[in-house]
XYZ file of C-alpha atoms in Angstrom:
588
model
C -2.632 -209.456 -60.178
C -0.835 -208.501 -63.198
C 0.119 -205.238 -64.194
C -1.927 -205.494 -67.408
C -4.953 -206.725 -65.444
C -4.462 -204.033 -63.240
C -4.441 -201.244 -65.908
C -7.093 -203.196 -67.560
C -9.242 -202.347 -64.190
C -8.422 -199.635 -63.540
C -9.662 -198.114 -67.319
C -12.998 -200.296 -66.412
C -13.596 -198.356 -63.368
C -12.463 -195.349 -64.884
C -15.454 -195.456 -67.386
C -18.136 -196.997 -64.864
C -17.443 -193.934 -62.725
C -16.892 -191.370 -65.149
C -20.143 -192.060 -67.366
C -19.184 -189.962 -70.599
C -16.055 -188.320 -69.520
C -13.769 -190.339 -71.753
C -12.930 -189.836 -75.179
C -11.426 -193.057 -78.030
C -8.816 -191.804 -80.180
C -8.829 -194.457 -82.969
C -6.169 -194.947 -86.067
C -5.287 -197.265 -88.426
C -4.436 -200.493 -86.324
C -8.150 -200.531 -85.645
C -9.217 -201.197 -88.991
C -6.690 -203.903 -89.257
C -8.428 -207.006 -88.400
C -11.028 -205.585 -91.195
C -8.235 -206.327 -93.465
C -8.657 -202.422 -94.205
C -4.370 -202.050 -94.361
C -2.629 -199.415 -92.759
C -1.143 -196.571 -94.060
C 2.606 -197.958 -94.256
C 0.749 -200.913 -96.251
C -0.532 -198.934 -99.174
C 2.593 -197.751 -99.023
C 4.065 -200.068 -100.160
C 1.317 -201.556 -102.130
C 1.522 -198.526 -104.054
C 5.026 -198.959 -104.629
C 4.557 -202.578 -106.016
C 1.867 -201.013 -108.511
C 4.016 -198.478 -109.836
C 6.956 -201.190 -109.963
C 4.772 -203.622 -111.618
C 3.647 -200.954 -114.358
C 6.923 -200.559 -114.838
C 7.680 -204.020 -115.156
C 9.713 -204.680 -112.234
C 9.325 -207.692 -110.532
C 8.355 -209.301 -107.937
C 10.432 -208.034 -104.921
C 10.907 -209.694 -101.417
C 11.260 -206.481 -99.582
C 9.366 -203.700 -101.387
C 10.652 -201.040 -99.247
C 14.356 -201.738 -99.298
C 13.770 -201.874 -102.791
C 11.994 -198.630 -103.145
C 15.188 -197.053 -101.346
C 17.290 -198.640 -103.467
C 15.941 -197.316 -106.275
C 15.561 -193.340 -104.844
C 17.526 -193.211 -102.497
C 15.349 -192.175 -99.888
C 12.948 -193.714 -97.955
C 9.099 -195.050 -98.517
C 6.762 -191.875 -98.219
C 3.319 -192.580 -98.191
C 2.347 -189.160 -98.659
C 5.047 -188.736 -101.206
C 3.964 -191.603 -103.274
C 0.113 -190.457 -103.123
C 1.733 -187.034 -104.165
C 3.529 -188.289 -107.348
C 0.368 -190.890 -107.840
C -2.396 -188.625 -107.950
C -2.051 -184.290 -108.494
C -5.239 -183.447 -106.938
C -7.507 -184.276 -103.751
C -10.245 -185.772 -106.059
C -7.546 -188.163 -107.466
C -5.986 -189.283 -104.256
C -9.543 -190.047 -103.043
C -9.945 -192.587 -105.981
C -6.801 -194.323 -104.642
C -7.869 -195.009 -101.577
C -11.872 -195.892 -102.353
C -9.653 -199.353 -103.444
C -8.277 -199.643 -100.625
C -11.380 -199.211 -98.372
C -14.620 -199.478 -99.606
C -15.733 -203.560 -99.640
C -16.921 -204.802 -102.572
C -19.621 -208.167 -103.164
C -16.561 -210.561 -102.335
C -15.248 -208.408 -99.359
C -18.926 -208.313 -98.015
C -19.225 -212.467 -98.397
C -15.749 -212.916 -96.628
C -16.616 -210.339 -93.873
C -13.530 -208.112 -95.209
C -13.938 -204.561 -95.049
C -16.743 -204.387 -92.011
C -17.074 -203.255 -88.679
C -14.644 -205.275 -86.460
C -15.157 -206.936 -83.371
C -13.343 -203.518 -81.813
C -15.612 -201.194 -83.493
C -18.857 -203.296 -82.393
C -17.683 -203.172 -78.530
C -16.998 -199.729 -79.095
C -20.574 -198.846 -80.670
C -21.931 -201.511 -77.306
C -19.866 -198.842 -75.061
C -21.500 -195.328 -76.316
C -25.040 -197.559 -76.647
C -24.566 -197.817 -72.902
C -23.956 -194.304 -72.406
C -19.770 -194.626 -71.151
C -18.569 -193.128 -74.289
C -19.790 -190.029 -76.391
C -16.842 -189.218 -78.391
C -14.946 -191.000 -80.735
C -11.953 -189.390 -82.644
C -10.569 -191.195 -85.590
C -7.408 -190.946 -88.338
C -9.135 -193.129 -90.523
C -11.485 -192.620 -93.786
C -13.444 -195.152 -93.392
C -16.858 -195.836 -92.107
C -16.750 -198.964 -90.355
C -17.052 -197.009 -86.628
C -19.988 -194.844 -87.806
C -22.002 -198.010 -89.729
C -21.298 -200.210 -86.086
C -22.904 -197.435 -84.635
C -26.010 -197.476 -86.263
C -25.851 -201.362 -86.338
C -26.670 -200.837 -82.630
C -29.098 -197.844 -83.287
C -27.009 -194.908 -82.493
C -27.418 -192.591 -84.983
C -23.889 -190.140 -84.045
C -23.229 -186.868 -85.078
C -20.250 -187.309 -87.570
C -17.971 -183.740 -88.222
C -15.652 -185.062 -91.133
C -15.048 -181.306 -92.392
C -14.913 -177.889 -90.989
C -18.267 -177.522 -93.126
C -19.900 -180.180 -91.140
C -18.607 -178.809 -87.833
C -19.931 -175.333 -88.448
C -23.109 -177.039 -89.205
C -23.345 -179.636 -86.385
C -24.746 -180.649 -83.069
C -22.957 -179.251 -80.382
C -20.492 -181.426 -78.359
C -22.137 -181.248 -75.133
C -25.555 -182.237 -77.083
C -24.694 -185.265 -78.939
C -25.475 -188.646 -77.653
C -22.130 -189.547 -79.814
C -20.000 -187.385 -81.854
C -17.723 -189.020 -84.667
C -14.682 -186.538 -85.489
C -12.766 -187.843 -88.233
C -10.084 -185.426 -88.131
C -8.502 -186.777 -91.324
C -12.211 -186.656 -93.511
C -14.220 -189.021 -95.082
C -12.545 -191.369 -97.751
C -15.963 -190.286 -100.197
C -14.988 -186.818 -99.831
C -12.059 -185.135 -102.083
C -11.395 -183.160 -98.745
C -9.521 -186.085 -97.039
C -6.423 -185.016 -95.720
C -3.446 -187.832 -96.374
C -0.009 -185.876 -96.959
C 2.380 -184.637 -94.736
C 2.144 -180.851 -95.529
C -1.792 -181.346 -94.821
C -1.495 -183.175 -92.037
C 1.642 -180.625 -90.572
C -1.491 -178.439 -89.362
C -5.462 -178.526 -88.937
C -7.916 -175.492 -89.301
C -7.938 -172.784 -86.207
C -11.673 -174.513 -85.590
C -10.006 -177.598 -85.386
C -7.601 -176.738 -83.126
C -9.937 -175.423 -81.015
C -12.022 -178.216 -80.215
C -9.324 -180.756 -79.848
C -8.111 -178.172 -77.237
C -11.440 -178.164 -75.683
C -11.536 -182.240 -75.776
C -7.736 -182.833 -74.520
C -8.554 -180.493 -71.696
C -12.149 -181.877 -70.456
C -12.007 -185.463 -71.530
C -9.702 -188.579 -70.321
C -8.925 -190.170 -73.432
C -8.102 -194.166 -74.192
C -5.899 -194.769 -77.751
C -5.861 -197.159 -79.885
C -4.540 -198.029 -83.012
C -3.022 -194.710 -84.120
C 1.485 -194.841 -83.385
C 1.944 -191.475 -82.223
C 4.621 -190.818 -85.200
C 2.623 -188.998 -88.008
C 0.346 -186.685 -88.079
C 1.912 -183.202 -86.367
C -1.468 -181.635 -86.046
C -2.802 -183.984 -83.937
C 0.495 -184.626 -82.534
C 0.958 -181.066 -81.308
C -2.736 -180.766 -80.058
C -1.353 -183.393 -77.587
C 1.610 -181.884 -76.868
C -0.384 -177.981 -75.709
C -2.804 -179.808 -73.571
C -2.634 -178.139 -70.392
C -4.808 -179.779 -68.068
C -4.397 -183.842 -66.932
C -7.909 -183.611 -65.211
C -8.488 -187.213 -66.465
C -6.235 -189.849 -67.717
C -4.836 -191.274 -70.761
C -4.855 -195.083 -71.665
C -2.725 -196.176 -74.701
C -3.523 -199.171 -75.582
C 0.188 -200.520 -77.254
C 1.055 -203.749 -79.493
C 4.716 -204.146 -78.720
C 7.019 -201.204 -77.909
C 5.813 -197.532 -78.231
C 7.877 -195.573 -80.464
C 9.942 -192.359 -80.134
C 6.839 -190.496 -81.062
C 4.584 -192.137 -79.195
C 7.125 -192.193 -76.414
C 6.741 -188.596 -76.052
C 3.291 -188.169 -75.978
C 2.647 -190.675 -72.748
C 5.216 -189.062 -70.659
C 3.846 -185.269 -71.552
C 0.164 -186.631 -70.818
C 1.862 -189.218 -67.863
C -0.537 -191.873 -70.443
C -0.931 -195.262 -68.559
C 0.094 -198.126 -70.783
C -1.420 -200.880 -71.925
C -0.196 -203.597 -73.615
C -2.525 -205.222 -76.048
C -2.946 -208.589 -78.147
C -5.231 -206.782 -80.458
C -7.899 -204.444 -80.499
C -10.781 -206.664 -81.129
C -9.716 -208.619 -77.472
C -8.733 -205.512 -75.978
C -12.426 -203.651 -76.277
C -14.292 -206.887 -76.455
C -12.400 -207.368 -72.439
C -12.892 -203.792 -71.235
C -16.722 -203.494 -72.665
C -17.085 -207.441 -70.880
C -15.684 -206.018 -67.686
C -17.467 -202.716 -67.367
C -21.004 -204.555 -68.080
C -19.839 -206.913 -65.130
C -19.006 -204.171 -62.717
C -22.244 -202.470 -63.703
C -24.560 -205.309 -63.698
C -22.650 -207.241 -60.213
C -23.066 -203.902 -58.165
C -26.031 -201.988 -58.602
C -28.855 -202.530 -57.108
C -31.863 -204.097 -59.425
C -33.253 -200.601 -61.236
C -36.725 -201.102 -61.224
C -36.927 -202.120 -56.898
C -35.134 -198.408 -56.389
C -37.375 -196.826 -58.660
C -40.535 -198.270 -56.926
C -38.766 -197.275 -53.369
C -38.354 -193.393 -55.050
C -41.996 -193.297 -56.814
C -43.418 -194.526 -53.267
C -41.386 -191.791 -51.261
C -42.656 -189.196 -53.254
C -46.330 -190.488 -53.185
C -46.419 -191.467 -49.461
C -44.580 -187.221 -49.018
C -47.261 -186.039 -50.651
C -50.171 -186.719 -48.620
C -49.700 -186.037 -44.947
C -51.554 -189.051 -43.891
C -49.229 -190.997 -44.828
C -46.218 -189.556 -42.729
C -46.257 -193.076 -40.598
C -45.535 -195.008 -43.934
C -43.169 -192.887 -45.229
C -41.332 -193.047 -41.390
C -41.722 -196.901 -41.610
C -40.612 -197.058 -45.434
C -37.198 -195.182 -44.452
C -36.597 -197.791 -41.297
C -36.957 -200.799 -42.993
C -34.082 -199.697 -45.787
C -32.257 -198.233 -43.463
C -32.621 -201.534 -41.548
C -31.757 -203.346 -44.826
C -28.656 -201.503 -45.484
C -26.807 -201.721 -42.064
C -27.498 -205.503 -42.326
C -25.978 -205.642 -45.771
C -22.965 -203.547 -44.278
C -22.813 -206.602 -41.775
C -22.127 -208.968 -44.417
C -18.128 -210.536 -44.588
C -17.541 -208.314 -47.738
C -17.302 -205.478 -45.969
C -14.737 -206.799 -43.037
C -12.194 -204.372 -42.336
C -9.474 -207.715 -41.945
C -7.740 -209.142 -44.207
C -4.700 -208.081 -46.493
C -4.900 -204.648 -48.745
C -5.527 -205.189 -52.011
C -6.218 -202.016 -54.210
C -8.664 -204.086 -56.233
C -10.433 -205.366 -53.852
C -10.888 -201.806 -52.549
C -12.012 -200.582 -55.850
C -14.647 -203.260 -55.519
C -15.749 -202.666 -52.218
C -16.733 -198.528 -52.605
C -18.584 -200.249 -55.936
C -20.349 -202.653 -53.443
C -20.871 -199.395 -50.519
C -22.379 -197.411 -53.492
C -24.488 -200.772 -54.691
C -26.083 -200.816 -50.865
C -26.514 -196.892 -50.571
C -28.088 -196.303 -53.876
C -31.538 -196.434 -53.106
C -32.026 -194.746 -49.826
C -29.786 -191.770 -51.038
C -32.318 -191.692 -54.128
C -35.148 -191.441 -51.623
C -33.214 -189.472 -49.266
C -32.821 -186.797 -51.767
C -36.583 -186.866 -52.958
C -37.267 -185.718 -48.948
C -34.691 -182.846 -50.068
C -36.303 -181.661 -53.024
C -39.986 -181.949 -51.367
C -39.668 -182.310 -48.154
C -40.840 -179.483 -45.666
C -37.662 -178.916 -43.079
C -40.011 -181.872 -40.850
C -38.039 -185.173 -42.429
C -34.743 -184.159 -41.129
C -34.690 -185.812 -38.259
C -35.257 -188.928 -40.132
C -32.356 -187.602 -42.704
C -30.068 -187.492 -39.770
C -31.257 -190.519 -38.077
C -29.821 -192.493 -40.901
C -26.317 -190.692 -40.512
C -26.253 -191.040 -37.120
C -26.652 -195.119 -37.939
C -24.492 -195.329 -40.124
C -21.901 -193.569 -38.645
C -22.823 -195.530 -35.246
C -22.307 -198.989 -36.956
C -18.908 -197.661 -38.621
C -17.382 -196.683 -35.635
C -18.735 -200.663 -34.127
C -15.496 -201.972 -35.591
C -12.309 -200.556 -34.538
C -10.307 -203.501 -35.792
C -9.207 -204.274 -39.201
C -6.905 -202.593 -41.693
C -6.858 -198.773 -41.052
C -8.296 -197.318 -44.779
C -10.861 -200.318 -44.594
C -12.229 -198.867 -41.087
C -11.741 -195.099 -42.613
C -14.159 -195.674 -45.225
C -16.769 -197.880 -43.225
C -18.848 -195.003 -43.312
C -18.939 -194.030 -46.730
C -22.795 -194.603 -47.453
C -23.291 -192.014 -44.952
C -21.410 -189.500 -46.880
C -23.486 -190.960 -49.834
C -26.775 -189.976 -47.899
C -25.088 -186.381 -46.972
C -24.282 -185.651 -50.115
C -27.972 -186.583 -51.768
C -29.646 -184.685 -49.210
C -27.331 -181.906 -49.637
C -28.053 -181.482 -53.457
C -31.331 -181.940 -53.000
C -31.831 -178.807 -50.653
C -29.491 -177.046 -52.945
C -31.525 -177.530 -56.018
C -34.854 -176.694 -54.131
C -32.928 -173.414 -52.871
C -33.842 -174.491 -49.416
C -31.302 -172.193 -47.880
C -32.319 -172.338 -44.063
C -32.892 -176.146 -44.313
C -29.840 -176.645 -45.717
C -27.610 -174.538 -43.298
C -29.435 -176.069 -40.156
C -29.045 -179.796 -41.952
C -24.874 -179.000 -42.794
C -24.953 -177.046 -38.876
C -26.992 -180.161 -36.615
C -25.066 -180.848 -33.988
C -24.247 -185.057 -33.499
C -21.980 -187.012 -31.353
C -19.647 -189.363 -33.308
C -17.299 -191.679 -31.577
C -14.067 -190.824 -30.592
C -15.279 -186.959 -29.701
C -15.478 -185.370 -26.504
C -18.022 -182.954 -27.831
C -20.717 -183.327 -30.453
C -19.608 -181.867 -34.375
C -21.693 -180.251 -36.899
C -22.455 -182.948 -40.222
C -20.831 -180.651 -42.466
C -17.296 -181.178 -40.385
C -17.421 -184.858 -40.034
C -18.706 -185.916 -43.571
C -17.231 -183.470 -46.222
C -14.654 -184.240 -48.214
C -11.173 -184.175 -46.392
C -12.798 -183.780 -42.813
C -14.560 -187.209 -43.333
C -11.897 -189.944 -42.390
C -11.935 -191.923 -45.647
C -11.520 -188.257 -47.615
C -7.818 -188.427 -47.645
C -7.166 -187.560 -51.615
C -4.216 -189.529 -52.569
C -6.055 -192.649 -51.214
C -8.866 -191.734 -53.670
C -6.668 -191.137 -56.136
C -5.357 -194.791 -56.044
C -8.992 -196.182 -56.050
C -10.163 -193.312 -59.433
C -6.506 -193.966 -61.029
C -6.542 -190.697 -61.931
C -4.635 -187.476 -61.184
C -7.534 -185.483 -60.465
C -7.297 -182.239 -58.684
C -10.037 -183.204 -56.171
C -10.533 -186.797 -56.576
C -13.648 -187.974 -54.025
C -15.468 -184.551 -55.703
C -14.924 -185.784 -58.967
C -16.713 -189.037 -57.994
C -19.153 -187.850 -56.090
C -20.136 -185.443 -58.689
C -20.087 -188.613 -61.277
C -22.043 -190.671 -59.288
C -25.532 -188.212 -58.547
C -25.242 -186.808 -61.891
C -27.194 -190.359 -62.274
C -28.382 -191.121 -59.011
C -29.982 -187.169 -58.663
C -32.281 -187.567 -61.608
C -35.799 -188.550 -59.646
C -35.339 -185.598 -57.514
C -32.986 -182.490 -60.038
C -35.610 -182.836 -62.472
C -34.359 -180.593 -65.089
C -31.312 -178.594 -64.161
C -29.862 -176.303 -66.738
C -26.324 -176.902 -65.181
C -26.001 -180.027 -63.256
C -21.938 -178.981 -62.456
C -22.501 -175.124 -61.303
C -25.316 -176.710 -58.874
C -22.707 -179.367 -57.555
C -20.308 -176.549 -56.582
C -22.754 -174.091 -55.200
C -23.387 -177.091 -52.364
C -19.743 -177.865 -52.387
C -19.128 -173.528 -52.137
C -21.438 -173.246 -49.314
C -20.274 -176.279 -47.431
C -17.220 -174.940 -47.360
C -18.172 -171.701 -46.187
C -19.949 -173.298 -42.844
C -16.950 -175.425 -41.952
C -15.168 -171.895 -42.123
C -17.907 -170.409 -40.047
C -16.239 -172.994 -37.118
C -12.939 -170.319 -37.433
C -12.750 -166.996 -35.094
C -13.447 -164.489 -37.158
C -9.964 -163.146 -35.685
C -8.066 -165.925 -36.049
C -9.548 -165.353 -39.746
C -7.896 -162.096 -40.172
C -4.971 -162.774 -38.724
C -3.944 -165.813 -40.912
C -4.923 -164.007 -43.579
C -2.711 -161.062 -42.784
C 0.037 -163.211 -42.410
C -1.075 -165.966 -45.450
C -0.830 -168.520 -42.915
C -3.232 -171.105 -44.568
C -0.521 -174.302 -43.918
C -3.542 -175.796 -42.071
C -6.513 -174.977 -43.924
C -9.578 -175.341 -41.808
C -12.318 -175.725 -44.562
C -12.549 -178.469 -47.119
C -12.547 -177.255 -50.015
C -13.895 -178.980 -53.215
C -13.910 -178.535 -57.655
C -13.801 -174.485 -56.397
C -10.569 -174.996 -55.576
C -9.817 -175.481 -58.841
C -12.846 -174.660 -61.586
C -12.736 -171.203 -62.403
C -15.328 -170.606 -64.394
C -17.664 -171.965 -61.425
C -15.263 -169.826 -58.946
C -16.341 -166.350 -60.993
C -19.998 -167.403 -61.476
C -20.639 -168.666 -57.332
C -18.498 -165.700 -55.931
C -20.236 -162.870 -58.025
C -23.786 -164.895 -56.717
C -22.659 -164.586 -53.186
C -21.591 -161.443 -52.680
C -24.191 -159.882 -54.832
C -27.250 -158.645 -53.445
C -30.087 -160.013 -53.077
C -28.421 -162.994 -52.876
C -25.977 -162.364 -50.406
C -29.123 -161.179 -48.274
C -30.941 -164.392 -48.945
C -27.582 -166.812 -48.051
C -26.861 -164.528 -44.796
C -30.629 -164.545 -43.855
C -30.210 -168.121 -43.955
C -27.311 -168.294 -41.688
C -24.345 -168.979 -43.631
C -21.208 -166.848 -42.987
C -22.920 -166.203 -39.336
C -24.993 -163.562 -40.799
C -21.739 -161.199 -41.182
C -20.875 -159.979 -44.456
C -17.073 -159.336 -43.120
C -16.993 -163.335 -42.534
C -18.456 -164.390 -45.947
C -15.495 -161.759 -47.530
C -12.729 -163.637 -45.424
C -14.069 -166.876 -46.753
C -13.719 -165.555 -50.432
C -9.970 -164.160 -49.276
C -9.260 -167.658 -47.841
C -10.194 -169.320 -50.847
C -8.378 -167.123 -53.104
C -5.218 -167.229 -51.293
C -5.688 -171.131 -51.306
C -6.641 -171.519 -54.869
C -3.215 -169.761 -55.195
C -1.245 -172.338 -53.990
């Protein structure tokens, strides 16, 4: 496979896992195959118009010309400068430029591109919300609404004050540079050398929570936009930059301070056309068909509502349980063979294809359920874990992640007891006691399936399979994944993320419980944490979900209510070490 292919894939997967996460930076190149021309080609249009006026003619190499003549080099913001004194006048020279007339229309010039309709196919599907653009035009906002997305467009600081929120828009348009029908546009180097403080501050907000694929734009002008790059502190997702040809100084710069992954590019109507073709492929080739695994939910929630029909919910659950250790049978999920990363990518796609549906229903017994369905809960762990451990030969990260679904099933039931604030269930469900093979004593769940205890939960191998540089990779995915697969049992959840920790928080606080409460104090006396005995998830590294989960916890009532329930052993000292632990970790 070919490095291209391979980046190619990787930005697929990227966006299939990461449903919304990304952000498109667009510039000029993106408009080109609209025969819309770039801003070094009005350049030097504009230069042949003044030359023309003047009476000059016809020159083979405008530019060299233009130097000739000055002395210094072709300016485009110079030229618009000495063109036109005021923004109303420099807007007139571009409408030219941009806006199609009857001719234009009949030749398809001047309309959304091939790029811009895959892109408008992408945020239809729900992979992108945010698109940033250079460019005046309107060819990304009409595709848009050519495929019935109507998106929240902020071409001034007006129109930000006055707009839907970020978080709430099903796609947001910034057009950092304006609107080519407004006299606000900015087009010269001293406006473009910075943007307004509000400005700045969402393109610090976006650079630090979104991954972010470019296109189009060089990297060379624009300073504002440049240096928003540049102060980016976080690299919590990746950057794609999608190149023709080599990058150049500017450009340069940016991809090593963001470590960008680059892509090399025909053009960018191929380019999206391939990655929205690819992502509808993966999506379509490894889910299972929507409407079967809604019937499966609706009928788990019907059959757990009447108690009469306990025996068909018991049978429902053994006959897809039954179904998915067959499928796990199948050839495409032999542990032999040679190690493609690829082919592994593919094959958690295919685990999460076969889990999907009993980790839906699996979390509906959660949400509802009464504390009497976990021994069915556990009796599908305890299979799938069983048939994982069936095969001991094969390539060692293949066998590692053989029992992935269950950590799948763990995690929906997990959530599910979280949401319903089902605190004793879910302390006796992350505490039950199980043998897996290869122990000389049985384990709690909690210590065999979380995170970096489970086998496949090593980080840099999830890492290679996200191709990111997330901070807690299999988190990050997990949290991806049942922000989807949670809907039929969260039903609405004011904060989907804070909820996600609290289970990951208090997971993490029963595989500490395992620890001596002396042992506790003494490693923390001496800040011995080398070999950190809990697994510890986005705490670890999300603040803001840090402050809000460790003021719940040690506050009362709630501390009462979460030590009532078991966790931290009933001891308040213990639930404090844990907090010192994680502190001292977070540290490192």
């Amino acid at each position: 496979m070919t490095a291209i292919s391979t980046l190619n894939t990787q930005l697929a997967f990227s966006l299939l896992e990461n449903k919304g996460v990304f952000a498109v930076l667009l510039g000029s190149g993106i408009s080109r195959a609209a025969q819309i021309p770039t801003g070094w080609e009005i350049t030097l249009d504009l230069i042949r118009r003044v030359a023309a006026a003047q009476g000059v003619q016809e020159q083979p190499d405008w530019a060299a010309w233009y130097r000739k003549e000055t002395g210094i080099d072709p300016n485009y913001s110079t030229l618009v400068e000495e063109l036109a004194s005021s923004p109303e006048e420099r807007r007139a020279i571009l409408h030219s430029y941009i806006e199609p007339n009857e001719q234009d229309r009949v030749e398809k010039r001047k309309i959304p591109t091939e790029a811009h309709r895959a892109i408008a196919d992408l945020v239809a599907a729900g992979y992108i919300r945010l698109v940033i653009t250079t460019n005046f035009d309107r060819l990304m906002e009409n595709a848009l609404r050519d495929r019935g997305v109507e998106p929240t467009v902020v071409a001034s600081v007006d129109a930000l004050l006055g707009a839907e929120p970020l978080t709430h828009s099903a796609c947001y348009v910034l057009k950092l540079h304006g609107d080519y029908k407004d006299a606000r546009i900015l087009n010269t180097d001293e406006e473009l050398t910075s943007y307004p403080p509000r400005y700045d501050a969402l393109l610090d907000r976006i650079f630090d929570e979104y991954g972010l694929i470019v296109c189009g734009w060089s990297g060379e002008w624009d300073h504002a936009l440049r240096a928003a790059l540049l102060r980016a502190p976080n690299r919590r997702y990746s950057v794609f930059w999608a190149t023709r040809g080599e990058l150049g100084d500017g450009a340069k710069e940016l991809t090593d301070q963001r470590r960008a992954r680059i892509i090399p590019i025909t053009d960018a109507n191929s380019f999206f056309n391939g990655l929205r073709e690819f992502v509808e492929t993966l999506s379509q080739t490894y889910r299972q068909n929507p409407l079967s695994t809604e019937l499966l939910v609706n009928s788990t929630k019907r059959f757990l509502s009447k108690p009469e029909s306990r025996i068909q919910l018991d049978e429902q659950f053994s006959k897809e349980a039954e179904r998915l250790l067959a499928g796990l049978d199948s050839e495409e999920f032999s542990a032999n063979g040679t190690w493609d990363i690829e082919a592994f990518r593919v094959r958690i796609k295919r685990y999460e294809s076969a889990t999907e549906p009993i980790a839906r229903m699996v979390g509906v017994l959660g949400r509802w359920g009464d504390g009497t369905e976990l021994p069915i809960v556990l009796d599908i762990v305890r299979g799938i874990c069983r048939h994982a451990d069936n095969n001991r030969g094969g390539l060692v990260p293949l066998l590692k992640v053989r029992s992935y679904p269950a950590v799948l099933v763990f995690t929906a039931y997990g959530l599910a007891l979280t949401r319903a604030e089902r605190w004793k269930d879910l302390r006796r469900f992350l505490t039950s006691e199980v043998w897996f093979d290869g122990k000389d004593q049985p384990t709690w769940v909690v210590e065999h399936l979380f995170l970096w205890a489970w086998s496949g939960g090593d980080p840099e191998l999830w890492k290679s399979i996200l191709g990111n540089r997330l901070h807690t990779p299999l988190s990050e995915h997990l949290l991806s994944i049942f922000r989807d697969w949670s809907k039929p049992f969260m039903g609405l959840t004011p904060d989907y993320e804070l909820l996600f920790d609290r289970f990951e928080l208090l997971a993490s606080l029963t595989c500490f419980d395992r620890k001596p409460i002396e042992q506790a104090r003494e490693e923390l006396k001496s800040r011995n944490l080398a070999f950190v005995s809990m697994p510890v998830g986005r705490i670890s590294w999300n603040t803001a979900s840090h402050k809000k989960l460790s003021s719940e916890l040690r506050s009362d009532p709630t501390r009462k209510t979460f030590l009532e329930a078991g966790f931290g052993k009933n001891n308040p000292e213990r639930v404090e070490l844990f907090f010192e632990h994680l502190r001292t970790f977070r540290s490192y």
